PDB file of C-alpha atoms and ligand atoms in Angstrom:
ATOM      1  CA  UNK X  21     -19.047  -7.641 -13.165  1.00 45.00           C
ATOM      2  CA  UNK X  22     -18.351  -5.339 -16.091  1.00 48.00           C
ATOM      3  CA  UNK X  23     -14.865  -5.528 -18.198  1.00 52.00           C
ATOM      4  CA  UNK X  24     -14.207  -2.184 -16.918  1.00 52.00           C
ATOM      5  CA  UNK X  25     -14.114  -2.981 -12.799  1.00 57.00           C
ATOM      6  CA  UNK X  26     -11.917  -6.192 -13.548  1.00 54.00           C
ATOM      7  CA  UNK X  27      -9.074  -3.984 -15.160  1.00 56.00           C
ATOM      8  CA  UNK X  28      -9.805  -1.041 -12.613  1.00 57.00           C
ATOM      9  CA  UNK X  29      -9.232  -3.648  -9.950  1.00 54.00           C
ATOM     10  CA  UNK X  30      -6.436  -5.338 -11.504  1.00 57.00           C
ATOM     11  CA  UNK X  31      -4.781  -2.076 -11.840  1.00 54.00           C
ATOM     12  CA  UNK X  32      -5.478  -1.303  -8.284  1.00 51.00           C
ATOM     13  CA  UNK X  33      -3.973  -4.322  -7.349  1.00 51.00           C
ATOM     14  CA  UNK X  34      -0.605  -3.903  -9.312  1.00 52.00           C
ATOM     15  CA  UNK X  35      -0.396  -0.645  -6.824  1.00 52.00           C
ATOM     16  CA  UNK X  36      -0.589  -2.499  -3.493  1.00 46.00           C
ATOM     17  CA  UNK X  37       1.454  -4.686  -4.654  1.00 45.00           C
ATOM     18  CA  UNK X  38       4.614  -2.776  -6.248  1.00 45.00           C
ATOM     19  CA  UNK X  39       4.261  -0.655  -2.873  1.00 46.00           C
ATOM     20  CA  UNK X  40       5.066  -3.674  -0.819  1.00 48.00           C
ATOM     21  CA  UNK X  41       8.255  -4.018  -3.247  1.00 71.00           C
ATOM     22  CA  UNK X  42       7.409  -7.381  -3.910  1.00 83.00           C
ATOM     23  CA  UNK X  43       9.960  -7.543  -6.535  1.00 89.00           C
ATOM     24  CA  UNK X  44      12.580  -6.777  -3.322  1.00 90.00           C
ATOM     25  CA  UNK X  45      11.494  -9.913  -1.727  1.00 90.00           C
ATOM     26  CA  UNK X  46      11.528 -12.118  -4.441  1.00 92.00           C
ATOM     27  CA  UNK X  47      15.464 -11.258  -5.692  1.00 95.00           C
ATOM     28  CA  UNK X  48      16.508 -11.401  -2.521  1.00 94.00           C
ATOM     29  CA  UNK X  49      15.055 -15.009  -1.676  1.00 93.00           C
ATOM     30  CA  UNK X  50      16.254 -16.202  -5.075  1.00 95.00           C
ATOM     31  CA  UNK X  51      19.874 -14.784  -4.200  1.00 96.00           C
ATOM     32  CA  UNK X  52      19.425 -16.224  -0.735  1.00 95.00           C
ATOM     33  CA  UNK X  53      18.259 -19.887  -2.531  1.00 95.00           C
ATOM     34  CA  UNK X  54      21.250 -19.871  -4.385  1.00 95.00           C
ATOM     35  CA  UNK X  55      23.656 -19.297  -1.546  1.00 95.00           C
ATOM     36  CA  UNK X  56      24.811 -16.347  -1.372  1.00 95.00           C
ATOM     37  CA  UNK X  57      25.341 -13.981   1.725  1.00 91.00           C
ATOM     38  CA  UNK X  58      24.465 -10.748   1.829  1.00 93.00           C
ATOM     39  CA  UNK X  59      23.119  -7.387   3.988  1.00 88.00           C
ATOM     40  CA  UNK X  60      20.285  -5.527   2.957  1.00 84.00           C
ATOM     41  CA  UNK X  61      19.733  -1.591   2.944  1.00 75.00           C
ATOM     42  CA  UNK X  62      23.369  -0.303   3.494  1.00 72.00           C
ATOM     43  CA  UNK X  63      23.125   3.413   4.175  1.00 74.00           C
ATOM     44  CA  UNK X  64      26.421   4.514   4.057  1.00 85.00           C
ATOM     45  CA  UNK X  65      26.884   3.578   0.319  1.00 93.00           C
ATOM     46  CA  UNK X  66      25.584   5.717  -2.506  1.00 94.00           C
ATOM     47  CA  UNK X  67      21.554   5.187  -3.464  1.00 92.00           C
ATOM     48  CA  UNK X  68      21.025   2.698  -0.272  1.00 91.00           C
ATOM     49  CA  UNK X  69      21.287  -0.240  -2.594  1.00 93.00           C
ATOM     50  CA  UNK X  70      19.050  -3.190  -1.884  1.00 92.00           C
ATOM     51  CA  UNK X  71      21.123  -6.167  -1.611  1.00 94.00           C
ATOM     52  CA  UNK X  72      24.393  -5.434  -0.495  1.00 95.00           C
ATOM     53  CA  UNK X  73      28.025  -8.280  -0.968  1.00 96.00           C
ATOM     54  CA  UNK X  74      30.529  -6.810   0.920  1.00 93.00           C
ATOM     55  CA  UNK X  75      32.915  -9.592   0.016  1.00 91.00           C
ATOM     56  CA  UNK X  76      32.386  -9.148  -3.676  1.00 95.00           C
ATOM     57  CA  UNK X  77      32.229  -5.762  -3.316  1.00 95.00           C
ATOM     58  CA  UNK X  78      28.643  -5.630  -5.433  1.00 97.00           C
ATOM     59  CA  UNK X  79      25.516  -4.392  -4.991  1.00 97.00           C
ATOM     60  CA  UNK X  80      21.710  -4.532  -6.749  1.00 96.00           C
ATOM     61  CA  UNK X  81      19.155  -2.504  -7.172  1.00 95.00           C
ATOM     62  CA  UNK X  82      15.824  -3.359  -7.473  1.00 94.00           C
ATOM     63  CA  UNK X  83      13.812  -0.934  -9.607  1.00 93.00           C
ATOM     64  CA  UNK X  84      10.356  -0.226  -9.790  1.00 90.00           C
ATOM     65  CA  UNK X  85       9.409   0.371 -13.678  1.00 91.00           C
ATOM     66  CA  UNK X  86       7.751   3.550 -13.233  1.00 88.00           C
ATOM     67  CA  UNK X  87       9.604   4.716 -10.030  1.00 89.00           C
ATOM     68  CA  UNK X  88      12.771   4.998 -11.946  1.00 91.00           C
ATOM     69  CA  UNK X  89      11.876   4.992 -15.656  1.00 88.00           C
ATOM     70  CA  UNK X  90      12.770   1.849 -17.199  1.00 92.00           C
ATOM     71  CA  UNK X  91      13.205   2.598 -20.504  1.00 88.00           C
ATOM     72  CA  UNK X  92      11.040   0.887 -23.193  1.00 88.00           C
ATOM     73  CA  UNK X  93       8.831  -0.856 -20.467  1.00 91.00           C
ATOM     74  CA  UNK X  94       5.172  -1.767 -20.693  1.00 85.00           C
ATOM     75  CA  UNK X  95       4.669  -0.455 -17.357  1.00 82.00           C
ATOM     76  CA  UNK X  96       6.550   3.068 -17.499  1.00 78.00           C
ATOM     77  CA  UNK X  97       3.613   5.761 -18.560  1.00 75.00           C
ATOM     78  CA  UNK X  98       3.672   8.547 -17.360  1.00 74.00           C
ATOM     79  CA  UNK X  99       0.250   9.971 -15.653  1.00 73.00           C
ATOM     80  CA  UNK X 100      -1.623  12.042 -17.970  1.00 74.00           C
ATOM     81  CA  UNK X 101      -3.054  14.089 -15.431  1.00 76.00           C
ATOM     82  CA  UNK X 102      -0.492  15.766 -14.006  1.00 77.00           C
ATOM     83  CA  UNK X 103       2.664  15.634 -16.457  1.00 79.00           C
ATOM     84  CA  UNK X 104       4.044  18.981 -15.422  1.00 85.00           C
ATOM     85  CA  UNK X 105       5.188  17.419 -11.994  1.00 87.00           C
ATOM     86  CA  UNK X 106       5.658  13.522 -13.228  1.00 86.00           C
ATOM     87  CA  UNK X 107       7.910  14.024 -16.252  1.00 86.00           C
ATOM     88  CA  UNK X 108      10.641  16.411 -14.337  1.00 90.00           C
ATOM     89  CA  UNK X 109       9.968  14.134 -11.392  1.00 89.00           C
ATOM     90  CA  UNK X 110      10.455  10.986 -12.976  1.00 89.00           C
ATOM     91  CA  UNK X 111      13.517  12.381 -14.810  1.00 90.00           C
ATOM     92  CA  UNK X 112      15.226  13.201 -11.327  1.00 93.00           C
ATOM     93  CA  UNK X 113      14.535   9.621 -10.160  1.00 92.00           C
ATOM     94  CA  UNK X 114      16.691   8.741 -13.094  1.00 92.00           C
ATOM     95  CA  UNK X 115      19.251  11.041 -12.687  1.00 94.00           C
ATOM     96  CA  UNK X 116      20.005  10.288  -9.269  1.00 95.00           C
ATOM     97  CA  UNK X 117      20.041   6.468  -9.908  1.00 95.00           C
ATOM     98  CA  UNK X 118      23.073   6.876 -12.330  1.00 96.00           C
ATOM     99  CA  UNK X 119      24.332   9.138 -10.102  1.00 97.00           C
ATOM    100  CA  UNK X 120      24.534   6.985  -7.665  1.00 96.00           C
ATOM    101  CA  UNK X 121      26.012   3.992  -9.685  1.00 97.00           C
ATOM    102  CA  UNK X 122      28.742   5.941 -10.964  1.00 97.00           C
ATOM    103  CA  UNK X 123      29.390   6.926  -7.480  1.00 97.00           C
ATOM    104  CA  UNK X 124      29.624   3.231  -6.600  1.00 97.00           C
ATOM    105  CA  UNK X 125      32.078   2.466  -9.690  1.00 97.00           C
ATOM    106  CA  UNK X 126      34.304   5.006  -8.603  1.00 97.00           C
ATOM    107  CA  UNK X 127      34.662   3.266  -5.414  1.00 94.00           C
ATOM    108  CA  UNK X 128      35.267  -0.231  -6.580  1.00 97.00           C
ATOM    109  CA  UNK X 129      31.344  -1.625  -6.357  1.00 97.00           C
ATOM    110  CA  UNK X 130      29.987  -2.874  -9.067  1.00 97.00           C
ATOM    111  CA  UNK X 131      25.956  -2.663  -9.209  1.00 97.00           C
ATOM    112  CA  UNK X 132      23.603  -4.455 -10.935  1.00 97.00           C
ATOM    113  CA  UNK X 133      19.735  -3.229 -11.569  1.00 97.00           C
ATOM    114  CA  UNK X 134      16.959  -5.603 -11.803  1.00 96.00           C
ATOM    115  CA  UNK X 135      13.756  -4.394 -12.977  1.00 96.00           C
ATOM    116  CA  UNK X 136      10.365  -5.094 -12.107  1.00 93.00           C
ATOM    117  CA  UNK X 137       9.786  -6.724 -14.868  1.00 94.00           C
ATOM    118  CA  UNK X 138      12.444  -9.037 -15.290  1.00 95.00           C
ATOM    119  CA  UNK X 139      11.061 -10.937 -11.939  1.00 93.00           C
ATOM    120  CA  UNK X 140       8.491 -12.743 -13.707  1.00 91.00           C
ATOM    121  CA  UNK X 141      11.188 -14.483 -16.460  1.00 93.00           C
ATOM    122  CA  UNK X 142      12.348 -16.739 -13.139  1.00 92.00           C
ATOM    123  CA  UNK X 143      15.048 -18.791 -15.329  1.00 95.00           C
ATOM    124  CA  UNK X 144      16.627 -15.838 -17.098  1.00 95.00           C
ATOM    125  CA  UNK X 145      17.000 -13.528 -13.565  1.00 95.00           C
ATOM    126  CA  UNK X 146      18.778 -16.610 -11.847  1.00 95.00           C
ATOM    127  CA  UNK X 147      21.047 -16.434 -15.023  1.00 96.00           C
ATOM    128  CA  UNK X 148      21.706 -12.525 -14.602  1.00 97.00           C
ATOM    129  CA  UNK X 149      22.334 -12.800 -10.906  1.00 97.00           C
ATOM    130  CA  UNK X 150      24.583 -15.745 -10.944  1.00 96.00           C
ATOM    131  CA  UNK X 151      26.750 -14.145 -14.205  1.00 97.00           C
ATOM    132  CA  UNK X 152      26.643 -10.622 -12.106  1.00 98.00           C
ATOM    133  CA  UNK X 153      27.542 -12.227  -8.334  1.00 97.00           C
ATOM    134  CA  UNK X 154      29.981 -15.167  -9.771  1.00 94.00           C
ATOM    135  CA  UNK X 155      30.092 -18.829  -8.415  1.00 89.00           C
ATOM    136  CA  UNK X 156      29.041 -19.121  -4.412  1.00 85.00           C
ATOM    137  CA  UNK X 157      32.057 -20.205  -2.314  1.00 68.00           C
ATOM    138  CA  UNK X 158      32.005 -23.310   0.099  1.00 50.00           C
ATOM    139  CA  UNK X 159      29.231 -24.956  -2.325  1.00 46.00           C
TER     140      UNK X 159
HETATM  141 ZN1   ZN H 225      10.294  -2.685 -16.687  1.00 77.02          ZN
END
């Protein structure tokens, strides 16, 4: 097997795997492990947010890198093939995520985005999610 099929396939593989939102899963059974409760998928808040605290009154989003345009990030490029439609596109995504967390600020939720990225530093997420959600009660 060529260099060229193992990256091809790699790539490929990256794919399947952000479209099962892997990252999803893996916050919200490190939140779970560290006791805290939560919903998932509330609709009638701004954005849908992923993981949902109703008794802190906080909310996360987990973020795809190139779905929403992190910033700096290895694994934001935009498609060369069709930029016309991505950039605008990808732009929108963006817009409409800080839409959305302003909308939440304004009504007393605080949000918190993790990135794709930031799921494979296991030690430093814990950190950010315990600072964001505060100590668990009854523990
Ligand atoms: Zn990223």
């Amino acid at each position: 097997m060529d260099s060229r099929s193992i990256s091809a396939r790699s790539e490929n593989m990256r794919r399947i795997r952000s479209r099962n939102t892997l990252p999803e899963m893996v916050v919200r059974s490190m939140v779970h492990a560290l006791g805290y409760r939560f919903r998932l998928h509330q609709g009638n808040l701004p954005g849908r947010p992923d993981i949902v605290f109703p008794s802190r009154k906080r909310v996360i989003f987990v973020h795809g890198c190139f779905w929403h345009a992190h910033r700096g990030c290895a694994r934001t490029h935009v498609p060369k093939t069709n930029d016309a439609y991505w950039v605008p596109k990808l732009a929108g995504n963006k817009d409409r995520d800080r839409r959305n967390r302003r909308e939440l600020a304004t009504s007393g939720w605080r949000s918190l985005v993790i990135w794709e990225c930031e799921i494979q530093n296991r030690g430093r997420l814990i950190g950010k999610l315990t600072k964001f959600l505060g100590p668990t009660k009854g523990r």
